[in-house]
Amino acid sequence: MGELGFHWQSLLVYLVNFTILLVFLYLLAYKPILRVLDQRSLRIKDSLEQAERVQKEAAERQAAFELQLTEARRANQAQFEEAQKRIAQYEREQKERADKLVGEELTKARSEIQRERDLAIDEVRAHFGELAITAAERIVRRSLDAPAHREVIDQVLQEGGAMGGRRS
Amino acid sequence: MSPNAKRALFAILAAAGVLALVGVMLGGIVSKTPFVPKPEVHLPPQPVLAADAQEAEEAHKLPDRFIITNTLLSSWIATGLLLLLFWLGARGVKDNQAPRGIANMVEAVVETMYGFVEGIAGRDNTRKFFPLFATIFIFVTFNAWLGLLPIYPTLGFIEDGEVVRHLLRPAGTDLNMPLAIAVVSFVFVEFWGIRSVGLGYFGKFFRLGSLLKGQVIDFFVGILELISEFIRLVSFTFRLFGNMTAGEILLLVFTFLLPFSFPLLFYGLELLVGLIQGLIFSGLTLVFVTLAIQPHGGEGEHGGH
């Protein structure tokens, strides 16, 4: 063993050296680093738990929100249908009312037109009656030959036409 | 191959090419005369102080008292650097901010090792076993890597133009260093075995019940278990010592035979060997202690190696 270099004093020194290294590495490095790693693991674990909790809460909130949304949609749909019904009814009522008004106005206008027409016809009749009388009077007052007879008739017609043009 | 890997490969090849060119220019590669002095292999470590060295040379063995050897000096430097590195790193590790620089590296190393221990020993035992596992791994690996620095084979005391004593030598090449860690590992395993199982821990070595029942083979299996516990000391020691010493000799010989670019291959290999040796030493300690704390069933229990 001596030829290989065995030296018990050196062995003891190596033992002490290694023990010192072990103790100081433990105190200076392993212990603080492992403490930090533990803290980090704990923090990561807490963060994961918190994240899981938040995720769960978010899922619950989303479920509640979706429920509310569904209810709101349902309520909105009912209101919408009600509003549509009311609008349709209103439209129908307004249309009926307008139709009624238009019918009344039309009837009124028609009767007015009829009345005016009747009046005009009556007036034209009365006027032609007067013209006929006037022409008859003139024919009776004069004894007319054929050209004079024609002249009187034309004159009466011209006067009647002038009168008709003024009336219209 | 990723772009980064291509760039790294290109950089390595370029560095090897430049080294080869420099080797040719300086006459180190094609010269008939050796560019590097012929290496001398010393299995025992060399004393650093001249008086101790003279005494060792005259007695053909190390003085029978405490002396500072080049491997011991190297292990102190490694210890100091490790403590400084981990202290600085641990200071930068904060709970509420991302680690940077050394702190990032130290935290990554500690976290990775912690996960490794947890995977083998289980969550409940991790805190108990982690410090020793991590220290063995770091100390063995760091000593191996530190020994690859070019100052290790070059710094020394010169007489007649030749380095007669190296100032530094990787601590793993000193038989006492692996033996010291093996002793610590052995004590650690036995301590936790006894503490966890109680006096029944010795039951797996001394199977008197089997002997009384006439099961002689089982009794001798227990004795073999006991012997294997002590054999571990030897296997732990010589595995690390052999690998580190062989690596050191390999580098010295190839640097002598083919200096400059060729030894780069073996430097890469030794980086890997250092890491693997650290992992094996610490990993086996972890496995043995995990086995030791298991409740002993009596018959048919065997320790692994």
Short mmCIF file of C-alpha atoms in Angstrom, two decimals:
data_model
loop_
_atom_site.label_atom_id
_atom_site.label_comp_id
_atom_site.label_asym_id
_atom_site.label_seq_id
_atom_site.Cartn_x
_atom_site.Cartn_y
_atom_site.Cartn_z
CA MET A 1 0.00 0.00 0.00
CA GLY A 2 2.92 2.31 0.71
CA GLU A 3 4.07 1.96 -2.89
CA LEU A 4 0.64 3.07 -4.04
CA GLY A 5 0.92 6.11 -1.78
CA PHE A 6 -1.14 5.10 1.24
CA HIS A 7 -0.34 7.57 4.01
CA TRP A 8 -2.62 7.51 7.01
CA GLN A 9 -1.81 11.07 8.00
CA SER A 10 -2.89 12.24 4.55
CA LEU A 11 -5.97 10.05 4.86
CA LEU A 12 -6.92 11.84 8.07
CA VAL A 13 -6.35 15.21 6.47
CA TYR A 14 -8.55 14.21 3.53
CA LEU A 15 -11.24 13.02 5.96
CA VAL A 16 -11.15 16.34 7.79
CA ASN A 17 -11.01 18.24 4.52
CA PHE A 18 -14.02 16.39 3.11
CA THR A 19 -15.98 16.78 6.35
CA ILE A 20 -15.29 20.51 6.41
CA LEU A 21 -16.39 20.77 2.78
CA LEU A 22 -19.55 18.80 3.54
CA VAL A 23 -20.45 20.93 6.57
CA PHE A 24 -19.71 24.26 4.92
CA LEU A 25 -21.43 23.34 1.68
CA TYR A 26 -24.45 22.31 3.70
CA LEU A 27 -24.50 25.54 5.68
CA LEU A 28 -23.51 27.94 2.91
CA ALA A 29 -25.17 26.41 -0.11
CA TYR A 30 -27.48 23.43 0.25
CA LYS A 31 -29.50 24.71 3.17
CA PRO A 32 -30.22 28.22 1.80
CA ILE A 33 -30.76 26.99 -1.75
CA LEU A 34 -33.08 24.18 -0.65
CA ARG A 35 -34.96 26.65 1.56
CA VAL A 36 -35.47 28.93 -1.44
CA LEU A 37 -36.49 25.98 -3.59
CA ASP A 38 -38.97 24.93 -0.90
CA GLN A 39 -40.39 28.44 -0.72
CA ARG A 40 -40.61 28.55 -4.47
CA SER A 41 -42.32 25.16 -4.60
CA LEU A 42 -44.73 26.30 -1.92
CA ARG A 43 -45.42 29.51 -3.80
CA ILE A 44 -45.92 27.63 -7.04
CA LYS A 45 -48.21 25.20 -5.26
CA ASP A 46 -50.19 28.11 -3.74
CA SER A 47 -50.32 29.81 -7.10
CA LEU A 48 -51.56 26.65 -8.75
CA GLU A 49 -54.20 26.20 -6.08
CA GLN A 50 -55.22 29.82 -6.39
CA ALA A 51 -55.33 29.53 -10.16
CA GLU A 52 -57.46 26.43 -9.82
CA ARG A 53 -59.75 28.23 -7.39
CA VAL A 54 -60.03 31.25 -9.66
CA GLN A 55 -60.71 28.99 -12.61
CA LYS A 56 -63.44 27.24 -10.66
CA GLU A 57 -64.96 30.57 -9.61
CA ALA A 58 -64.75 31.81 -13.17
CA ALA A 59 -66.51 28.67 -14.40
CA GLU A 60 -69.22 29.12 -11.78
CA ARG A 61 -69.62 32.78 -12.70
CA GLN A 62 -69.79 31.93 -16.35
CA ALA A 63 -72.42 29.29 -15.68
CA ALA A 64 -74.45 31.82 -13.63
CA PHE A 65 -73.97 34.45 -16.31
CA GLU A 66 -75.09 32.07 -19.02
CA LEU A 67 -78.14 31.18 -16.95
CA GLN A 68 -78.95 34.86 -16.50
CA LEU A 69 -78.37 35.43 -20.16
CA THR A 70 -80.70 32.61 -21.09
CA GLU A 71 -83.39 33.96 -18.77
CA ALA A 72 -82.90 37.47 -20.09
CA ARG A 73 -83.13 36.20 -23.65
CA ARG A 74 -86.29 34.33 -22.81
CA ALA A 75 -87.78 37.44 -21.17
CA ASN A 76 -86.70 39.58 -24.06
CA GLN A 77 -88.23 37.16 -26.51
CA ALA A 78 -91.57 37.34 -24.66
CA GLN A 79 -91.42 41.11 -24.59
CA PHE A 80 -90.51 41.20 -28.24
CA GLU A 81 -93.39 38.96 -29.16
CA GLU A 82 -95.74 41.10 -27.06
CA ALA A 83 -94.46 44.24 -28.72
CA GLN A 84 -94.89 42.69 -32.16
CA LYS A 85 -98.44 41.76 -31.31
CA ARG A 86 -99.14 45.28 -30.12
CA ILE A 87 -97.57 46.78 -33.21
CA ALA A 88 -99.59 44.49 -35.46
CA GLN A 89 -102.76 45.38 -33.58
CA TYR A 90 -101.98 49.08 -33.73
CA GLU A 91 -101.26 48.83 -37.44
CA ARG A 92 -104.50 46.99 -37.98
CA GLU A 93 -106.45 49.56 -35.99
CA GLN A 94 -104.81 52.46 -37.74
CA LYS A 95 -105.46 50.92 -41.10
CA GLU A 96 -109.07 50.29 -40.29
CA ARG A 97 -109.43 53.84 -39.07
CA ALA A 98 -107.73 55.24 -42.16
CA ASP A 99 -109.87 53.08 -44.42
CA LYS A 100 -112.93 54.27 -42.63
CA LEU A 101 -111.87 57.91 -42.95
CA VAL A 102 -111.00 57.51 -46.60
CA GLY A 103 -114.36 55.82 -47.27
CA GLU A 104 -116.23 58.60 -45.55
CA GLU A 105 -114.29 61.29 -47.38
CA LEU A 106 -114.83 59.48 -50.67
CA THR A 107 -118.53 59.16 -50.09
CA LYS A 108 -118.72 62.76 -49.06
CA ALA A 109 -116.77 63.87 -52.13
CA ARG A 110 -118.85 61.75 -54.41
CA SER A 111 -122.09 63.09 -53.02
CA GLU A 112 -120.71 66.63 -53.33
CA ILE A 113 -119.71 66.01 -56.92
CA GLN A 114 -123.11 64.53 -57.65
CA ARG A 115 -124.80 67.49 -56.07
CA GLU A 116 -122.68 69.97 -58.06
CA ARG A 117 -123.36 68.06 -61.23
CA ASP A 118 -127.07 68.01 -60.63
CA LEU A 119 -127.02 71.72 -59.95
CA ALA A 120 -125.07 72.38 -63.14
CA ILE A 121 -127.39 70.23 -65.20
CA ASP A 122 -130.39 71.98 -63.68
CA GLU A 123 -128.86 75.37 -64.41
CA VAL A 124 -128.01 74.38 -68.00
CA ARG A 125 -131.49 73.11 -68.46
CA ALA A 126 -133.00 76.29 -67.07
CA HIS A 127 -130.77 78.44 -69.28
CA PHE A 128 -131.55 76.48 -72.41
CA GLY A 129 -135.18 76.77 -71.52
CA GLU A 130 -134.81 80.53 -71.36
CA LEU A 131 -132.93 80.55 -74.65
CA ALA A 132 -135.59 78.48 -76.26
CA ILE A 133 -138.24 80.88 -75.03
CA THR A 134 -136.20 83.87 -76.20
CA ALA A 135 -135.74 82.32 -79.63
CA ALA A 136 -139.38 81.48 -79.84
CA GLU A 137 -140.28 85.03 -78.91
CA ARG A 138 -138.13 86.44 -81.67
CA ILE A 139 -139.47 83.96 -84.20
CA VAL A 140 -142.98 84.81 -83.30
CA ARG A 141 -142.39 88.60 -83.44
CA ARG A 142 -141.01 88.57 -86.94
CA SER A 143 -142.11 86.83 -90.01
CA LEU A 144 -139.04 85.50 -91.31
CA ASP A 145 -137.90 84.18 -94.63
CA ALA A 146 -135.50 81.22 -94.79
CA PRO A 147 -132.23 83.23 -94.53
CA ALA A 148 -133.60 85.36 -91.71
CA HIS A 149 -134.79 82.28 -89.93
CA ARG A 150 -131.30 80.86 -90.16
CA GLU A 151 -129.74 84.10 -88.92
CA VAL A 152 -131.99 84.19 -85.84
CA ILE A 153 -131.17 80.65 -84.90
CA ASP A 154 -127.44 81.27 -85.26
CA GLN A 155 -127.70 84.39 -83.17
CA VAL A 156 -129.55 82.54 -80.41
CA LEU A 157 -127.00 79.76 -80.48
CA GLN A 158 -124.14 82.25 -80.33
CA GLU A 159 -125.66 84.00 -77.38
CA GLY A 160 -126.30 80.64 -75.70
CA GLY A 161 -122.70 79.65 -76.37
CA ALA A 162 -121.43 82.94 -75.00
CA MET A 163 -123.50 82.49 -71.94
CA GLY A 164 -122.38 78.87 -71.49
CA GLY A 165 -118.71 79.99 -71.84
CA ARG A 166 -119.18 82.64 -69.15
CA ARG A 167 -120.83 80.12 -66.79
CA SER A 168 -118.22 77.57 -67.19
CA MET B 1 -27.30 18.44 -36.15
CA SER B 2 -28.44 21.78 -34.73
CA PRO B 3 -26.78 25.04 -35.86
CA ASN B 4 -25.20 25.49 -32.40
CA ALA B 5 -23.74 21.98 -32.48
CA LYS B 6 -22.37 22.66 -35.97
CA ARG B 7 -20.77 25.89 -34.77
CA ALA B 8 -19.26 24.12 -31.73
CA LEU B 9 -17.91 21.31 -33.90
CA PHE B 10 -16.47 23.82 -36.32
CA ALA B 11 -14.83 25.75 -33.44
CA ILE B 12 -13.31 22.55 -32.03
CA LEU B 13 -12.00 21.46 -35.43
CA ALA B 14 -10.63 24.94 -36.08
CA ALA B 15 -8.88 25.00 -32.69
CA ALA B 16 -7.44 21.53 -33.34
CA GLY B 17 -6.26 22.66 -36.77
CA VAL B 18 -4.62 25.79 -35.36
CA LEU B 19 -2.95 23.70 -32.64
CA ALA B 20 -1.68 21.23 -35.26
CA LEU B 21 -0.32 24.12 -37.34
CA VAL B 22 1.39 25.63 -34.30
CA GLY B 23 2.74 22.16 -33.46
CA VAL B 24 4.25 21.84 -36.93
CA MET B 25 5.67 25.37 -36.82
CA LEU B 26 7.27 24.82 -33.43
CA GLY B 27 8.55 21.40 -34.44
CA GLY B 28 6.50 19.58 -31.88
CA ILE B 29 4.72 17.22 -34.26
CA VAL B 30 7.21 16.27 -36.95
CA SER B 31 10.43 16.72 -34.94
CA LYS B 32 12.49 13.68 -34.03
CA THR B 33 13.49 15.12 -30.67
CA PRO B 34 10.72 15.09 -28.05
CA PHE B 35 8.98 18.43 -27.69
CA VAL B 36 7.65 17.53 -24.24
CA PRO B 37 9.90 16.00 -21.58
CA LYS B 38 9.47 12.27 -21.02
CA PRO B 39 6.82 11.84 -18.34
CA GLU B 40 7.63 10.05 -15.10
CA VAL B 41 4.91 8.16 -13.36
CA HIS B 42 4.78 8.49 -9.57
CA LEU B 43 1.92 6.65 -7.96
CA PRO B 44 2.40 8.20 -4.49
CA PRO B 45 1.87 11.92 -4.30
CA GLN B 46 4.94 14.16 -4.11
CA PRO B 47 5.69 16.41 -1.15
CA VAL B 48 5.56 20.06 -1.97
CA LEU B 49 8.21 21.22 0.47
CA ALA B 50 11.82 20.53 -0.47
CA ALA B 51 12.81 19.06 2.93
CA ASP B 52 9.92 16.60 2.85
CA ALA B 53 10.74 15.69 -0.73
CA GLN B 54 14.35 14.99 0.13
CA GLU B 55 13.30 12.87 3.11
CA ALA B 56 10.86 10.93 0.95
CA GLU B 57 13.48 10.39 -1.72
CA GLU B 58 15.98 9.08 0.77
CA ALA B 59 13.50 6.78 2.53
CA HIS B 60 11.76 5.78 -0.73
CA LYS B 61 8.46 6.46 0.95
CA LEU B 62 6.50 9.36 2.31
CA PRO B 63 7.65 10.59 5.75
CA ASP B 64 5.66 9.08 8.58
CA ARG B 65 4.16 12.38 9.62
CA PHE B 66 1.88 15.01 8.24
CA ILE B 67 3.24 16.50 5.03
CA ILE B 68 1.76 18.72 2.39
CA THR B 69 1.60 16.81 -0.87
CA ASN B 70 0.77 18.15 -4.31
CA THR B 71 -2.51 16.19 -4.32
CA LEU B 72 -3.43 17.51 -0.88
CA LEU B 73 -2.69 21.05 -2.03
CA SER B 74 -4.85 20.45 -5.09
CA SER B 75 -7.72 19.17 -2.93
CA TRP B 76 -7.48 22.27 -0.73
CA ILE B 77 -7.62 24.49 -3.79
CA ALA B 78 -10.61 22.51 -5.06
CA THR B 79 -12.29 22.77 -1.65
CA GLY B 80 -11.68 26.52 -1.48
CA LEU B 81 -12.93 27.11 -5.01
CA LEU B 82 -16.02 24.97 -4.45
CA LEU B 83 -16.89 26.76 -1.22
CA LEU B 84 -16.39 30.14 -2.89
CA LEU B 85 -18.39 29.16 -5.96
CA PHE B 86 -21.31 27.71 -4.03
CA TRP B 87 -21.31 30.51 -1.46
CA LEU B 88 -21.45 33.13 -4.21
CA GLY B 89 -24.05 31.12 -6.07
CA ALA B 90 -26.25 30.57 -3.01
CA ARG B 91 -26.21 34.29 -2.25
CA GLY B 92 -27.74 35.01 -5.64
CA VAL B 93 -30.54 32.45 -5.32
CA LYS B 94 -33.67 34.38 -4.33
CA ASP B 95 -37.22 33.23 -4.04
CA ASN B 96 -38.79 36.14 -5.86
CA GLN B 97 -36.41 36.55 -8.80
CA ALA B 98 -34.88 34.44 -11.54
CA PRO B 99 -31.29 33.38 -10.78
CA ARG B 100 -28.50 34.70 -13.03
CA GLY B 101 -24.89 33.84 -13.67
CA ILE B 102 -23.22 31.69 -11.01
CA ALA B 103 -26.43 31.52 -8.98
CA ASN B 104 -28.23 30.08 -11.97
CA MET B 105 -25.57 27.41 -12.43
CA VAL B 106 -25.40 26.52 -8.73
CA GLU B 107 -29.18 26.35 -8.43
CA ALA B 108 -29.41 24.17 -11.52
CA VAL B 109 -26.73 21.80 -10.18
CA VAL B 110 -28.33 21.56 -6.73
CA GLU B 111 -31.84 21.14 -8.13
CA THR B 112 -30.73 18.45 -10.59
CA MET B 113 -28.87 16.50 -7.90
CA TYR B 114 -31.81 16.86 -5.53
CA GLY B 115 -34.14 15.43 -8.17
CA PHE B 116 -31.72 12.57 -8.76
CA VAL B 117 -31.58 11.69 -5.05
CA GLU B 118 -35.36 11.98 -4.78
CA GLY B 119 -35.78 9.59 -7.68
CA ILE B 120 -33.63 6.90 -6.04
CA ALA B 121 -34.07 7.35 -2.29
CA GLY B 122 -37.66 8.61 -2.27
CA ARG B 123 -39.06 11.92 -1.05
CA ASP B 124 -38.82 11.09 2.65
CA ASN B 125 -35.13 10.25 2.58
CA THR B 126 -33.94 12.93 0.18
CA ARG B 127 -33.13 15.54 2.82
CA LYS B 128 -31.07 13.03 4.80
CA PHE B 129 -29.00 11.71 1.94
CA PHE B 130 -28.72 14.70 -0.34
CA PRO B 131 -25.86 16.61 1.35
CA LEU B 132 -23.40 13.70 1.28
CA PHE B 133 -24.42 12.60 -2.21
CA ALA B 134 -24.02 16.11 -3.57
CA THR B 135 -20.70 16.73 -1.83
CA ILE B 136 -19.18 13.47 -3.07
CA PHE B 137 -20.37 14.14 -6.61
CA ILE B 138 -19.17 17.73 -6.66
CA PHE B 139 -15.84 17.03 -4.97
CA VAL B 140 -14.89 14.05 -7.13
CA THR B 141 -15.99 15.66 -10.40
CA PHE B 142 -14.49 19.05 -9.64
CA ASN B 143 -11.14 17.53 -8.63
CA ALA B 144 -11.06 15.51 -11.82
CA TRP B 145 -11.87 18.51 -14.00
CA LEU B 146 -9.49 20.79 -12.14
CA GLY B 147 -6.67 18.37 -12.88
CA LEU B 148 -7.21 18.89 -16.61
CA LEU B 149 -6.04 22.50 -16.41
CA PRO B 150 -2.71 22.95 -18.21
CA ILE B 151 -1.06 24.38 -15.09
CA TYR B 152 -1.28 21.00 -13.38
CA PRO B 153 1.35 19.13 -15.38
CA THR B 154 3.49 22.23 -15.96
CA LEU B 155 3.81 23.96 -12.59
CA GLY B 156 6.58 22.49 -10.48
CA PHE B 157 10.02 22.71 -8.98
CA ILE B 158 12.79 22.66 -11.55
CA GLU B 159 16.19 21.13 -11.05
CA ASP B 160 18.69 20.86 -13.90
CA GLY B 161 16.12 22.22 -16.32
CA GLU B 162 13.54 19.57 -15.53
CA VAL B 163 10.47 19.59 -13.34
CA VAL B 164 11.37 17.21 -10.51
CA ARG B 165 8.32 17.80 -8.35
CA HIS B 166 4.94 18.97 -9.54
CA LEU B 167 3.27 21.58 -7.41
CA LEU B 168 -0.21 20.35 -8.24
CA ARG B 169 -1.64 16.96 -9.11
CA PRO B 170 -5.31 15.89 -9.32
CA ALA B 171 -6.41 14.72 -5.87
CA GLY B 172 -8.14 11.68 -7.36
CA THR B 173 -4.74 10.24 -8.28
CA ASP B 174 -3.82 10.05 -4.58
CA LEU B 175 -5.03 6.77 -3.07
CA ASN B 176 -5.80 8.52 0.22
CA MET B 177 -8.43 10.82 -1.27
CA PRO B 178 -10.75 8.10 -2.69
CA LEU B 179 -10.13 6.05 0.45
CA ALA B 180 -11.17 8.96 2.68
CA ILE B 181 -14.41 9.42 0.74
CA ALA B 182 -14.97 5.65 0.74
CA VAL B 183 -14.60 5.63 4.54
CA VAL B 184 -17.10 8.49 4.84
CA SER B 185 -19.45 6.64 2.50
CA PHE B 186 -19.06 3.40 4.50
CA VAL B 187 -19.72 5.11 7.85
CA PHE B 188 -22.69 6.95 6.35
CA VAL B 189 -24.27 3.76 5.00
CA GLU B 190 -23.76 1.81 8.23
CA PHE B 191 -24.98 4.72 10.37
CA TRP B 192 -28.25 5.08 8.49
CA GLY B 193 -28.66 1.31 8.31
CA ILE B 194 -28.39 0.94 12.09
CA ARG B 195 -30.46 4.04 12.77
CA SER B 196 -33.29 2.97 10.48
CA VAL B 197 -33.43 -0.77 11.17
CA GLY B 198 -31.90 -0.82 14.66
CA LEU B 199 -29.81 -3.72 15.89
CA GLY B 200 -31.73 -5.93 13.49
CA TYR B 201 -29.52 -4.38 10.83
CA PHE B 202 -26.78 -6.81 11.84
CA GLY B 203 -29.21 -9.67 11.31
CA LYS B 204 -28.50 -9.69 7.60
CA PHE B 205 -24.82 -10.38 8.35
CA PHE B 206 -25.15 -12.83 11.24
CA ARG B 207 -27.93 -15.22 10.31
CA LEU B 208 -27.79 -17.40 13.40
CA GLY B 209 -31.39 -18.45 12.93
CA SER B 210 -30.49 -20.00 9.59
CA LEU B 211 -27.53 -21.80 11.18
CA LEU B 212 -29.75 -23.25 13.93
CA LYS B 213 -32.22 -24.41 11.28
CA GLY B 214 -29.38 -26.12 9.49
CA GLN B 215 -29.37 -23.68 6.55
CA VAL B 216 -25.62 -23.38 6.41
CA ILE B 217 -25.50 -21.80 2.97
CA ASP B 218 -27.78 -18.99 4.06
CA PHE B 219 -25.57 -18.40 7.07
CA PHE B 220 -22.52 -18.08 4.83
CA VAL B 221 -24.41 -15.75 2.53
CA GLY B 222 -24.73 -13.46 5.56
CA ILE B 223 -21.01 -13.67 6.17
CA LEU B 224 -20.40 -12.84 2.52
CA GLU B 225 -22.67 -9.82 2.95
CA LEU B 226 -20.50 -8.69 5.85
CA ILE B 227 -17.33 -9.13 3.84
CA SER B 228 -18.85 -7.31 0.88
CA GLU B 229 -19.58 -4.33 3.13
CA PHE B 230 -15.87 -3.95 3.73
CA ILE B 231 -14.96 -4.86 0.17
CA ARG B 232 -16.92 -1.80 -0.86
CA LEU B 233 -14.22 0.30 0.73
CA VAL B 234 -11.66 -1.28 -1.57
CA SER B 235 -13.83 -1.20 -4.69
CA PHE B 236 -14.80 2.43 -4.13
CA THR B 237 -11.19 3.43 -3.53
CA PHE B 238 -9.51 1.61 -6.37
CA ARG B 239 -12.22 2.39 -8.92
CA LEU B 240 -11.73 6.11 -8.52
CA PHE B 241 -7.99 5.94 -7.94
CA GLY B 242 -7.49 3.67 -10.95
CA ASN B 243 -9.62 5.74 -13.31
CA MET B 244 -8.10 9.04 -12.29
CA THR B 245 -4.53 7.76 -12.35
CA ALA B 246 -5.02 6.02 -15.69
CA GLY B 247 -6.51 9.17 -17.15
CA GLU B 248 -3.62 11.26 -15.88
CA ILE B 249 -1.06 8.83 -17.32
CA LEU B 250 -2.96 8.64 -20.61
CA LEU B 251 -2.87 12.41 -20.99
CA LEU B 252 0.82 12.64 -20.07
CA VAL B 253 1.81 9.87 -22.44
CA PHE B 254 -0.18 11.17 -25.41
CA THR B 255 1.00 14.71 -24.78
CA PHE B 256 4.55 13.32 -24.93
CA LEU B 257 3.95 11.14 -28.00
CA LEU B 258 1.72 13.40 -30.05
CA PRO B 259 1.66 16.90 -28.58
CA PHE B 260 -0.76 19.70 -29.50
CA SER B 261 -4.03 18.71 -31.17
CA PHE B 262 -4.21 14.94 -30.63
CA PRO B 263 -4.44 14.95 -26.79
CA LEU B 264 -7.58 17.11 -27.14
CA LEU B 265 -9.51 13.91 -27.78
CA PHE B 266 -8.38 12.50 -24.45
CA TYR B 267 -9.08 15.75 -22.62
CA GLY B 268 -12.67 15.42 -23.85
CA LEU B 269 -12.70 11.81 -22.71
CA GLU B 270 -11.35 12.72 -19.30
CA LEU B 271 -14.05 15.37 -18.85
CA LEU B 272 -16.58 12.60 -19.33
CA VAL B 273 -14.65 10.17 -17.12
CA GLY B 274 -14.52 12.72 -14.28
CA LEU B 275 -18.27 13.25 -14.47
CA ILE B 276 -19.00 9.54 -14.63
CA GLN B 277 -16.69 8.74 -11.71
CA GLY B 278 -18.36 11.42 -9.59
CA LEU B 279 -21.76 10.03 -10.48
CA ILE B 280 -20.73 6.42 -9.84
CA PHE B 281 -19.17 7.16 -6.45
CA SER B 282 -22.06 9.26 -5.21
CA GLY B 283 -24.71 7.13 -6.92
CA LEU B 284 -23.44 3.88 -5.44
CA THR B 285 -23.29 5.46 -1.98
CA LEU B 286 -26.90 6.52 -2.45
CA VAL B 287 -27.98 3.09 -3.63
CA PHE B 288 -26.20 1.34 -0.74
CA VAL B 289 -27.68 3.62 1.88
CA THR B 290 -31.14 3.24 0.33
CA LEU B 291 -30.75 -0.53 0.52
CA ALA B 292 -29.39 -0.34 4.07
CA ILE B 293 -32.44 1.46 5.44
CA GLN B 294 -34.86 -1.09 4.02
CA PRO B 295 -36.33 -3.34 6.74
CA HIS B 296 -34.38 -6.57 6.70
CA GLY B 297 -36.48 -9.65 5.90
CA GLY B 298 -33.82 -12.03 7.15
CA GLU B 299 -33.60 -14.75 4.55
CA GLY B 300 -32.64 -14.07 0.99
CA GLU B 301 -31.50 -10.46 1.41
CA HIS B 302 -28.48 -9.52 -0.66
CA GLY B 303 -26.52 -6.31 -0.92
CA GLY B 304 -25.63 -5.14 -4.38
CA HIS B 305 -22.32 -3.98 -5.79
#
